[in-house]
Coordinates of C-alpha atoms and ligand atoms in Angstrom, one line a residue:
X42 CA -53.6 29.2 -25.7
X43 CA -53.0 32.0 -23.1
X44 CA -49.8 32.2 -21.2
X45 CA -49.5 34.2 -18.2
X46 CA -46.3 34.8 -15.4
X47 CA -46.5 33.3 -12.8
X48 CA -47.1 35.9 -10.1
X49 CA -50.1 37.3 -12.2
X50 CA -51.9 34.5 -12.1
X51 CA -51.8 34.3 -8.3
X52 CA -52.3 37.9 -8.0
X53 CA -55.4 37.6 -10.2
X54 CA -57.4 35.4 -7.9
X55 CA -57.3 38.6 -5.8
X56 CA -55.6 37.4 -2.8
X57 CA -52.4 38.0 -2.7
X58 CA -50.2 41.8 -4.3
X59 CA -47.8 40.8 -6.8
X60 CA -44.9 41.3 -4.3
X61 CA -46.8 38.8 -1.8
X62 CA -47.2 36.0 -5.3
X63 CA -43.3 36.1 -5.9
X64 CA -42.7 35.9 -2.1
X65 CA -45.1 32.9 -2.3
X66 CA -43.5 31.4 -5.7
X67 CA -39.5 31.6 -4.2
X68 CA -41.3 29.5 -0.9
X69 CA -42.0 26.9 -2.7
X70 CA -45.4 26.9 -2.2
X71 CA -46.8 27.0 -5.6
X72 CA -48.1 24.6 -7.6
X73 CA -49.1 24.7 -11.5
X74 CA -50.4 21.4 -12.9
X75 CA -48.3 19.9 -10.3
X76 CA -45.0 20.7 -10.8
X77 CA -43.7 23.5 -7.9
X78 CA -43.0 26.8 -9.5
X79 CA -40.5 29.0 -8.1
X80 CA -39.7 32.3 -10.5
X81 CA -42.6 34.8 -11.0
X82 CA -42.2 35.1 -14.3
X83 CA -42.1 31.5 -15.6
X84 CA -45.0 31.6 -18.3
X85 CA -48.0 29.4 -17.5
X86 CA -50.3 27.9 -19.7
X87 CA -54.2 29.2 -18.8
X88 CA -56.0 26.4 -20.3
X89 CA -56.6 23.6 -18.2
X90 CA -54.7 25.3 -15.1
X91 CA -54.4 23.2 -11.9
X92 CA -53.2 26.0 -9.6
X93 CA -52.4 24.9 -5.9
X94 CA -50.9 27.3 -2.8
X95 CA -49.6 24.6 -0.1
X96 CA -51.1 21.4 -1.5
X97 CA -55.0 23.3 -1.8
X98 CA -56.3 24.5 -5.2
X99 CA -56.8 27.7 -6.2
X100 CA -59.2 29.3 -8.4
X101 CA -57.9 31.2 -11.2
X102 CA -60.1 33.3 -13.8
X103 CA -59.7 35.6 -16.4
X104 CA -61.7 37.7 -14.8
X105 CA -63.2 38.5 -11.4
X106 CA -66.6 38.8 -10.4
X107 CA -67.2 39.8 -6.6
X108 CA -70.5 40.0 -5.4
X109 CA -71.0 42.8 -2.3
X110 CA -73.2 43.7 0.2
X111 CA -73.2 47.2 -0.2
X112 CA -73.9 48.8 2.4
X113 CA -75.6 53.0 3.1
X114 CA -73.3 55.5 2.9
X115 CA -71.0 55.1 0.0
X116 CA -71.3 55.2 -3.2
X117 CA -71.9 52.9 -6.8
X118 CA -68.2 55.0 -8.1
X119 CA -65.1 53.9 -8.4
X120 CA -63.3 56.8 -7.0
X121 CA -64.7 60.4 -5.9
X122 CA -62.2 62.9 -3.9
X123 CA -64.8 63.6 -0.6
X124 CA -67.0 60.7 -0.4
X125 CA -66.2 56.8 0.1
X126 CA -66.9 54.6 -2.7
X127 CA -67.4 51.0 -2.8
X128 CA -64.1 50.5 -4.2
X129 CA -62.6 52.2 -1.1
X130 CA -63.9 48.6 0.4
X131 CA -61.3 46.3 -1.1
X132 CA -58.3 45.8 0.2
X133 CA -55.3 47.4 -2.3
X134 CA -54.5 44.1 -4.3
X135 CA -58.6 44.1 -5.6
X136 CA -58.4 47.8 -6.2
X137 CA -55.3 47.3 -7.9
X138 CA -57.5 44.9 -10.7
X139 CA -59.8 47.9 -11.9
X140 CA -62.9 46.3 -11.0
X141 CA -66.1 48.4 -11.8
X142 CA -69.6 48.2 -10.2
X143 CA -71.9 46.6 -12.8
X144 CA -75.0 49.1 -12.5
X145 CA -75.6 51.5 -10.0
X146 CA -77.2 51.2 -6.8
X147 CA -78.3 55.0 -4.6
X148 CA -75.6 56.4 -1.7
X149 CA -78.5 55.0 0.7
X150 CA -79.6 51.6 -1.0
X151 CA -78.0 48.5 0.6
X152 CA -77.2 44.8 -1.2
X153 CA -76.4 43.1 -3.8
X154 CA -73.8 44.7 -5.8
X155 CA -71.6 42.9 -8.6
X156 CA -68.0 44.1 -9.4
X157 CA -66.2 43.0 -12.2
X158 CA -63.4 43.8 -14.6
X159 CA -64.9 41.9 -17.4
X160 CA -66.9 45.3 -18.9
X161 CA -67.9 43.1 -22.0
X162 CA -70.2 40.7 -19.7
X163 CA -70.8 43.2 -17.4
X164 CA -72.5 45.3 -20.2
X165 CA -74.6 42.6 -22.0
X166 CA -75.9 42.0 -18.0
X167 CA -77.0 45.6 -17.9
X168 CA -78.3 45.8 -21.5
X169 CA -82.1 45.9 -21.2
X170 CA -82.1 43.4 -24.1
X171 CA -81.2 40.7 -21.3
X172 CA -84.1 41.3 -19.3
X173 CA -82.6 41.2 -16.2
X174 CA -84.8 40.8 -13.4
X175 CA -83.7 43.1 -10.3
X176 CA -85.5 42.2 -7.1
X177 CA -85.5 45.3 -4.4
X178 CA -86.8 45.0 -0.8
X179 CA -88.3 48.3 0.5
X180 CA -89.5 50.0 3.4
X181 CA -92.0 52.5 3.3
X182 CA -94.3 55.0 4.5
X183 CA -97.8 53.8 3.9
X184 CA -98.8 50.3 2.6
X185 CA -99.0 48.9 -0.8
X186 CA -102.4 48.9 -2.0
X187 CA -104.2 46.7 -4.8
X188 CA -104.2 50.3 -7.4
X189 CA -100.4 50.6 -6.8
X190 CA -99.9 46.7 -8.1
X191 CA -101.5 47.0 -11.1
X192 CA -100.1 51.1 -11.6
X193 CA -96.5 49.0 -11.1
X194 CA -98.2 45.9 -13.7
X195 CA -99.5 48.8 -16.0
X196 CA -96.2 50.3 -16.6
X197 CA -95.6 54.1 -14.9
X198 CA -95.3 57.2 -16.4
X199 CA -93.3 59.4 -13.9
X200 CA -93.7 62.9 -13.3
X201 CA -91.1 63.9 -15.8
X202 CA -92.4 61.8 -18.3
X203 CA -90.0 59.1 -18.4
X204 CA -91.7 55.9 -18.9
X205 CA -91.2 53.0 -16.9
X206 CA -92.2 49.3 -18.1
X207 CA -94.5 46.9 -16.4
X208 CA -92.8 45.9 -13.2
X209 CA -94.0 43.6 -10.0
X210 CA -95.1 45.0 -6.9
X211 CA -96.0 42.8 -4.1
X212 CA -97.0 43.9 -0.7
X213 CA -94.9 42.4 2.5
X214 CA -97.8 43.7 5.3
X215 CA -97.7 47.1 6.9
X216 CA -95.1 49.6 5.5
X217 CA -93.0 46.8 3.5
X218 CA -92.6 45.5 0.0
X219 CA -90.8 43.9 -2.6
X220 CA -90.3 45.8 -6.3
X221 CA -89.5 43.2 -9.3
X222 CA -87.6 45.3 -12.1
X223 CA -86.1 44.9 -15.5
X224 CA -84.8 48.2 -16.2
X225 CA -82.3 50.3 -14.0
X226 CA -83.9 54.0 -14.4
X227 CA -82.4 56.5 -12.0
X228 CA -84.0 56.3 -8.6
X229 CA -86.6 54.1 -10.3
X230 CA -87.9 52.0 -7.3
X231 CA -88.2 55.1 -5.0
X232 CA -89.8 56.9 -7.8
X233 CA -92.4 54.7 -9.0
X234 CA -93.2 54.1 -5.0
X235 CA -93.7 58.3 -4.5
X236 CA -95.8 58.6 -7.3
X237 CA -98.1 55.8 -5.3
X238 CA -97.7 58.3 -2.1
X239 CA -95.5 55.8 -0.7
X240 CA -91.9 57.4 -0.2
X241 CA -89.3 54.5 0.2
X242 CA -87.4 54.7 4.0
X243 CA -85.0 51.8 3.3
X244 CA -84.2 50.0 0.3
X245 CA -82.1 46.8 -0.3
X246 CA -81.2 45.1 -3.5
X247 CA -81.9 41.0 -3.0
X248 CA -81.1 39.7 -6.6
X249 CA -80.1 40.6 -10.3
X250 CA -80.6 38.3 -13.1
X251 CA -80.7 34.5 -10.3
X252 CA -77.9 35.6 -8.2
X253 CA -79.0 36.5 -4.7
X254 CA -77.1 38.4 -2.1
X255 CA -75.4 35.8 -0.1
X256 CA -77.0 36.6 3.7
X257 CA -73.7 35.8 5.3
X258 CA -72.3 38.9 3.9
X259 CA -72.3 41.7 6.8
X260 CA -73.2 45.0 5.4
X261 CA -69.8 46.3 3.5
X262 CA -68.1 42.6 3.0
X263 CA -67.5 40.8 0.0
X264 CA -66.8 37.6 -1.7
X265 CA -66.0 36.4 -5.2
X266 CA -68.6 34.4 -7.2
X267 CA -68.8 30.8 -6.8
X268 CA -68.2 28.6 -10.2
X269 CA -71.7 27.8 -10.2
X270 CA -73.1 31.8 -9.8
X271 CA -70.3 32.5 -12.9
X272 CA -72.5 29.5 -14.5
X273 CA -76.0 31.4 -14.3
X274 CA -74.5 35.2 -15.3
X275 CA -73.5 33.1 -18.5
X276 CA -77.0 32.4 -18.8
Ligands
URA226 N1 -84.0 52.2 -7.4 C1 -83.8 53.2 -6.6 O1 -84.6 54.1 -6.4 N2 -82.6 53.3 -6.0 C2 -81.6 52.3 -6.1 O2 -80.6 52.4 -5.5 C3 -81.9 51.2 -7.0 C4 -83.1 51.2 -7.6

């Protein structure tokens, strides 16, 4: 059975430092399984935790798993020395819990984006063996027509030669559409829409793999997965 300190566990859940977890602790205000703990480095059993901060439980894991609406203008890394990354978006006791974006979306895509620090799930998500369906909303110049569909169903050699499998193309009206993938090829969806004549203006990630972006999120915010979205990444 895992035992943790105190203070880690409370800084796991992501929202409160260390320092703020032991302030916390010597308050009081902590509850493990019920009895108040005061010292951060009292050693807590994992399994079965009941973790409350002033009488209201909190959510421990082993691991956390945020999902983010991404938004233009920075970038799927977790640190560059010019440019903002989507790390640079959480606040220092996240960045602190080296979480790692879990695929890659462009500089200029927008939505769903999953961070994690658990690699070894994150991996088998991205492995093409998981067939992971990734559902992209685009803009365009043109509109989809019935060849592009079944060019999209047919599966697409590129320009380049790299081969992309059969995918789902559905036209939204006039200059909009929706791209189903299960493969994560660089710049694929604006790619396979060029080679249609249809360069992409806009593109947003909706889904991966049954999670969909939560529409509350404004462009940039954040919020950890729910109990029941940890349920479906476990498949
Ligand atoms: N396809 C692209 O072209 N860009 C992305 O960011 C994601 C998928």
């Amino acid at each position: 059975m895992a035992q943790l300190r105190a203070d880690k566990l409370l800084a796991d859940t992501g929202r409160w430092s260390r320092r703020d977890a032991k302030l916390l602790l010597r308050s009081g205000r902590v509850r493990v399984n019920g009895a108040v703990i005061v010292k951060g480095e009292t050693k807590v059993d994992t399994e079965g935790l009941i973790l409350e901060v002033d009488g209201e439980r909190v959510l421990w894991q082993r691991f956390t798993w945020l999902m983010m609406n991404k938004p233009a203008g920075c970038l799927t890394a977790t640190q560059d020395r010019r440019q903002k990354t989507v790390l640079d978006l959480l606040p220092p006791e996240l960045q602190r819990q080296e979480l790692r974006p879990v695929g890659r979306l462009d500089k200029d895509t927008e939505g769903l984006l999953l961070l994690t620090n658990d690699g070894e799930r994150a991996h088998r998500l991205l492995s093409p063996k998981s067939h992971v369906d990734k559902v992209y909303y685009a803009e365009i110049d043109g509109t989809v027509a019935e060849e592009d569909v079944r060019a999209f169903a047919d599966g697409m050699t590129l320009s380049d030669g790299t081969v992309c499998q059969s995918a789902v193309l559905e036209s939204l009206g006039e200059g909009k559409c929706q791209v189903t993938l299960r493969e994560g090829k660089f710049h694929q969806v604006k790619r396979m829409l060029a080679q249609c004549g249809k360069p992409v203006l806009y593109l947003k990630r909706l889904s991966m793999g049954g999670l969909t972006l939560d529409n509350r999120l404004q462009k940039g915010a954040f919020r950890p997965l729910t109990e029941q979205e940890l349920r479906i990444l476990e498949g």
